[in-house]
GROMACS .gro file of C-alpha atoms in nm:
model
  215
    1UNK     CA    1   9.938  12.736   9.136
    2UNK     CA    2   9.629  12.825   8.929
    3UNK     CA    3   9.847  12.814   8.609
    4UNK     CA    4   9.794  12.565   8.349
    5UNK     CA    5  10.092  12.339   8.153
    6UNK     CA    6  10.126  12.160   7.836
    7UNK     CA    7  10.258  11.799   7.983
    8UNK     CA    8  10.407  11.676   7.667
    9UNK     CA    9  10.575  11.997   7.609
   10UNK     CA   10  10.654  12.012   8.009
   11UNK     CA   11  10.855  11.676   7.928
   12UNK     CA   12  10.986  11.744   7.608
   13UNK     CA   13  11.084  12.067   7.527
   14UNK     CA   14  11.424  12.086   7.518
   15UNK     CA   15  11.555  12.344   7.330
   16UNK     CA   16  11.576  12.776   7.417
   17UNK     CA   17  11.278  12.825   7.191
   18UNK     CA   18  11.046  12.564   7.317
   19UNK     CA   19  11.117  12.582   7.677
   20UNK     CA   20  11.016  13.005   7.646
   21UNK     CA   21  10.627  12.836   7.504
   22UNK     CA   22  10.403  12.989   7.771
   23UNK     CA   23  10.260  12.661   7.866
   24UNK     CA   24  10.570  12.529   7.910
   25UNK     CA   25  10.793  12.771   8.162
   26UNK     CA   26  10.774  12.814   8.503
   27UNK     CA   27  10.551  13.085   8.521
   28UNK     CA   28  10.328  12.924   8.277
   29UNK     CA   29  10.008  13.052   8.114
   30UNK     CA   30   9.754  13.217   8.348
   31UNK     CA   31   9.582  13.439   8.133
   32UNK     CA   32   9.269  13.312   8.172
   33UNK     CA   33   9.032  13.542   7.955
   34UNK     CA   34   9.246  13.411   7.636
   35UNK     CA   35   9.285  13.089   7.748
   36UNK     CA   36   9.045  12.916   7.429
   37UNK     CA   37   9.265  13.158   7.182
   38UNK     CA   38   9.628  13.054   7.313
   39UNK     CA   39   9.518  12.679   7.376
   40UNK     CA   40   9.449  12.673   6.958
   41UNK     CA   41   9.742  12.867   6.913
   42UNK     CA   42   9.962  12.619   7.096
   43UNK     CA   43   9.828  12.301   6.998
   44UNK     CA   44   9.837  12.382   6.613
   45UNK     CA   45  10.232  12.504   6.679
   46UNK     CA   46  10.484  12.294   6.515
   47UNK     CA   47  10.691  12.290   6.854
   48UNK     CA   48  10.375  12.120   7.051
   49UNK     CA   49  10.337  11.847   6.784
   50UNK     CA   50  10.667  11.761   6.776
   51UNK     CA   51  10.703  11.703   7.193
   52UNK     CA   52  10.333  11.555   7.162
   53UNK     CA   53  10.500  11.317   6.905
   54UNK     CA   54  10.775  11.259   7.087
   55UNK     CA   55  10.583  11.179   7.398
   56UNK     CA   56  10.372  10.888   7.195
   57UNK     CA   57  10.688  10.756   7.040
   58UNK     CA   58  10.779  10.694   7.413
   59UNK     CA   59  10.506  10.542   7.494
   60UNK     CA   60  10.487  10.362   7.203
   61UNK     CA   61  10.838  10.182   7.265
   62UNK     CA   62  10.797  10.128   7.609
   63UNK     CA   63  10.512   9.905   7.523
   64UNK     CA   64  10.699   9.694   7.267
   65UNK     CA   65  10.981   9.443   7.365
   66UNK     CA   66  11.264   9.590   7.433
   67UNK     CA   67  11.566   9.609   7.708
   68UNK     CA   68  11.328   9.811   7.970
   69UNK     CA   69  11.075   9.577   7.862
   70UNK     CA   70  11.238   9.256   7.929
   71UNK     CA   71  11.393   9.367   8.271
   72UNK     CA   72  11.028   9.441   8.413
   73UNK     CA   73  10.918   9.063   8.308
   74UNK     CA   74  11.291   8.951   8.486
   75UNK     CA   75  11.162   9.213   8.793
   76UNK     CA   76  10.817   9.055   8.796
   77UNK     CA   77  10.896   8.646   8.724
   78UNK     CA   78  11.097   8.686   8.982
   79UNK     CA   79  10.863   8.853   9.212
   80UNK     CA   80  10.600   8.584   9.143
   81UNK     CA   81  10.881   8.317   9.170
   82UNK     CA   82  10.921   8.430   9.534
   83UNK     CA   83  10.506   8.475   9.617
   84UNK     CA   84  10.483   8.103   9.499
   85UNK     CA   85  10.785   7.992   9.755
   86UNK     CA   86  10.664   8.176  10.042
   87UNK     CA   87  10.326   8.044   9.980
   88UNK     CA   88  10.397   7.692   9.954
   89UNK     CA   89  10.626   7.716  10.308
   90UNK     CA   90  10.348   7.894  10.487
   91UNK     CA   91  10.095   7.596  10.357
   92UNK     CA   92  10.369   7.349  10.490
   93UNK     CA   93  10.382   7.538  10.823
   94UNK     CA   94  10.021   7.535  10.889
   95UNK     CA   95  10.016   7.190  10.792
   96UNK     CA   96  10.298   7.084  11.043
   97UNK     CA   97  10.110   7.302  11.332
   98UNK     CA   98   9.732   7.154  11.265
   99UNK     CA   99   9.915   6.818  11.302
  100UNK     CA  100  10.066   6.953  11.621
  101UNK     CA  101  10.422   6.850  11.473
  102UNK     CA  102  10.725   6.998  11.553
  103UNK     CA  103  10.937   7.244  11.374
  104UNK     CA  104  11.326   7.223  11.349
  105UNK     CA  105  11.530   7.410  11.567
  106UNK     CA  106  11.837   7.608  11.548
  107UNK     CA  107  12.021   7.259  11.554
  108UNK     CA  108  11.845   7.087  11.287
  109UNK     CA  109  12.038   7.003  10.982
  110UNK     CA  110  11.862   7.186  10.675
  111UNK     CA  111  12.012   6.910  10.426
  112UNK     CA  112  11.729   6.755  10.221
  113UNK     CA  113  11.924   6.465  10.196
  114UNK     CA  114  11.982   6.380  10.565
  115UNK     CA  115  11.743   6.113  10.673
  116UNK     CA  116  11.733   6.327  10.990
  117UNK     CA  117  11.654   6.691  10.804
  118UNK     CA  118  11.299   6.623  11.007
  119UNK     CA  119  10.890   6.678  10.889
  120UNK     CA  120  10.915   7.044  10.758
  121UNK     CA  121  11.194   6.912  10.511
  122UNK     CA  122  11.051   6.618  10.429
  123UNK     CA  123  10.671   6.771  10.326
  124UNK     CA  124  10.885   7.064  10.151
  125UNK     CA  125  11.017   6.825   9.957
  126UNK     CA  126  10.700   6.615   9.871
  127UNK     CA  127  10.536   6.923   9.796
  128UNK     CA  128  10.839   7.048   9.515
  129UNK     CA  129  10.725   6.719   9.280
  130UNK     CA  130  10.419   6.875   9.194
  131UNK     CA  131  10.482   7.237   9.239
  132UNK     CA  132  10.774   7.354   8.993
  133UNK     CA  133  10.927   7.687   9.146
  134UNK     CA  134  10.914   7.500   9.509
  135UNK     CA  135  11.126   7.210   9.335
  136UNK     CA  136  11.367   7.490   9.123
  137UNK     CA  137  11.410   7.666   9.490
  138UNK     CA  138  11.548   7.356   9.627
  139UNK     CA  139  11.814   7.330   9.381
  140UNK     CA  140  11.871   7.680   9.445
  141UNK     CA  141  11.931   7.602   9.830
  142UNK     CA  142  12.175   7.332   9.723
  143UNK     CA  143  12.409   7.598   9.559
  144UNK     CA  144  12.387   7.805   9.904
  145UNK     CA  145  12.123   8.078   9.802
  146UNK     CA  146  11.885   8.226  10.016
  147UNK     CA  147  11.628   7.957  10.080
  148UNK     CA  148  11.356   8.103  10.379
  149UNK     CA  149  11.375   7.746  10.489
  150UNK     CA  150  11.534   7.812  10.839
  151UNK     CA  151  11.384   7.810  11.201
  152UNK     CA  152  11.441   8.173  11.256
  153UNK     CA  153  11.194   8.247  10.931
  154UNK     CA  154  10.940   7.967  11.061
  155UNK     CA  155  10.925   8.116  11.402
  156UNK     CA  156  10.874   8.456  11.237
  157UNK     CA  157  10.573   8.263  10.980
  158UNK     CA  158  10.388   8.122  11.338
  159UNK     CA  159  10.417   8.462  11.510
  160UNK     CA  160  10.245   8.629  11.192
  161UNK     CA  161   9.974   8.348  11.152
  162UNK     CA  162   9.923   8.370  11.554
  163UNK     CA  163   9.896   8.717  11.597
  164UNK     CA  164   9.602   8.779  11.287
  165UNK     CA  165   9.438   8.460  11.418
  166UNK     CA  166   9.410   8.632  11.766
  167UNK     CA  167   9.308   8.973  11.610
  168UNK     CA  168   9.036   8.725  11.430
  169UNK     CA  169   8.942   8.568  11.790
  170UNK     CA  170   8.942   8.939  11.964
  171UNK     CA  171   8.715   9.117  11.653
  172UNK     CA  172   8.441   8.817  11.790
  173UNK     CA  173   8.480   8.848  12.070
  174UNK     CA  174   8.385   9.202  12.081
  175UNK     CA  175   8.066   9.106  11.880
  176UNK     CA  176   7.993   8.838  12.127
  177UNK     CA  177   7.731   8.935  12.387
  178UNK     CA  178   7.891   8.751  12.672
  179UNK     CA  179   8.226   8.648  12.736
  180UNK     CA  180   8.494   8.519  13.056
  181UNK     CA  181   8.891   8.509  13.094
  182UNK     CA  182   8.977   8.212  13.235
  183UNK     CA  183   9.359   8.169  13.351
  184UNK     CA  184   9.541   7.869  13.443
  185UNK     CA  185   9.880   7.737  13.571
  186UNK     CA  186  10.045   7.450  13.538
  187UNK     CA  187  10.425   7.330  13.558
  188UNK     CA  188  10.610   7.220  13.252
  189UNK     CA  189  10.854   6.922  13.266
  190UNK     CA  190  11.159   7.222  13.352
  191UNK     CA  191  10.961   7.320  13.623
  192UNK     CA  192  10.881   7.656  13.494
  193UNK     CA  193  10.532   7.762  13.550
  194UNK     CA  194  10.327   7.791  13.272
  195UNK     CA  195  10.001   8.018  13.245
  196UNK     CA  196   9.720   7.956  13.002
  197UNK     CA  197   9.516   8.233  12.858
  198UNK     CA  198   9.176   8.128  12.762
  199UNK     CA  199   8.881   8.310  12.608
  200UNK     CA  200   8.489   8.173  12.659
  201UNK     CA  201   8.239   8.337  12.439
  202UNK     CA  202   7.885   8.334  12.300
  203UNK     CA  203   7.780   8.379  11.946
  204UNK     CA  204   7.455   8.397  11.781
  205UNK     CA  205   7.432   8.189  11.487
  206UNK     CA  206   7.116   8.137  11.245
  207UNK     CA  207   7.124   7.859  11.009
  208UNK     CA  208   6.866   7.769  10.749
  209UNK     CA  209   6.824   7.384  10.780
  210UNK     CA  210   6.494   7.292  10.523
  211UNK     CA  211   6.142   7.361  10.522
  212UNK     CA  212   5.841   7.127  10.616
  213UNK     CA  213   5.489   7.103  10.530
  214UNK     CA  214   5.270   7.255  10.808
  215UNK     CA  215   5.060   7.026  11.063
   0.00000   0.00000   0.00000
């Protein structure tokens, strides 16, 4: 708009008088040749100082415990409450799936205390004893909150994890020099015939190993 504005005053200014301030309306100020003689002028006017005051009050208090204060530490312990859980189940995930265990299904019981809740249960439970939010989440799945714990959320976890590790495999596999698609087929025990994907490819890799007196 090539104008300039007074930003304390723009937030401020309430009343008739101080919302006619030049720097303040809509038009604002855009006389430019006395720009350095109205810029003193306003600064030094009672009506600036008082919105400039009122501006660093503001800040002031928002910085200082108070009710707006104490909501944003609610809005953020809880956000780092729920980082912590969703960490420790994807750690548990990739833990089952390196070990080539299996994850509950649909039809698994999601009781802790069933002896037949299954592995994902079980290591989410070993792992609440020595990790505190994990261990106050259980108790919060025992009153019937919102837990993450099902197979539905697990199946969505694997399909995240999968698809970056395959955008991992595909990025070297462009730097690779030479590469080959292989694709195989091979029953499963329904019958249904299943078809392997499988990627072959080169890298070039340079290690430093020690060094040794010349001959």
């Amino acid at each position: 708009m090539n104008s300039l504005y007074c930003l304390s005053c723009k937030l401020f200014a309430h009343t008739q008088s101080e919302s006619k301030l030049s720097l303040v309306r809509r038009e604002s100020f855009t006389n430019w040749k006395k720009v350095g003689e109205r810029l003193s002028e306003h600064v030094n006017s009672l009506n600036h100082k008082n919105c400039f005051c009122s501006w660093k009050n503001l800040e002031t208090s928002l910085g200082k415990r108070g009710i707006d204060k104490d909501l944003q530490d609610d809005i953020e312990k809880e956000e780092s409450h729920w980082k912590a859980i969703l960490h420790s189940i994807v750690d548990v995930i990739l833990h089952l799936a390196k070990q080539e265990s299996p994850l509950p299904d649909s039809n698994e019981t999601m009781d802790f205390s069933d002896p037949r809740c299954g592995k994902f249960l079980n290591t989410i439970e070993l792992v609440s004893h020595y990790h505190p939010p994990l261990r106050e989440h259980i108790l919060r799945h025992r009153k019937g909150q919102v837990t993450y714990f099902s197979s539905k959320i697990q199946n969505e976890f694997l399909e995240i994890i999968s698809n970056e590790i395959r955008e991992q495999i595909m990025e070297e596999v462009k730097e690779a020099k030479y590469h080959a698609v292989m694709f195989d087929c091979t029953p499963d025990v329904s019958h249904l015939e299943q078809m392997s994907q499988v990627l072959r490819y080169v890298r070039v890799v340079e290690m430093f190993l020690k060094l040794l007196d010349g001959l």
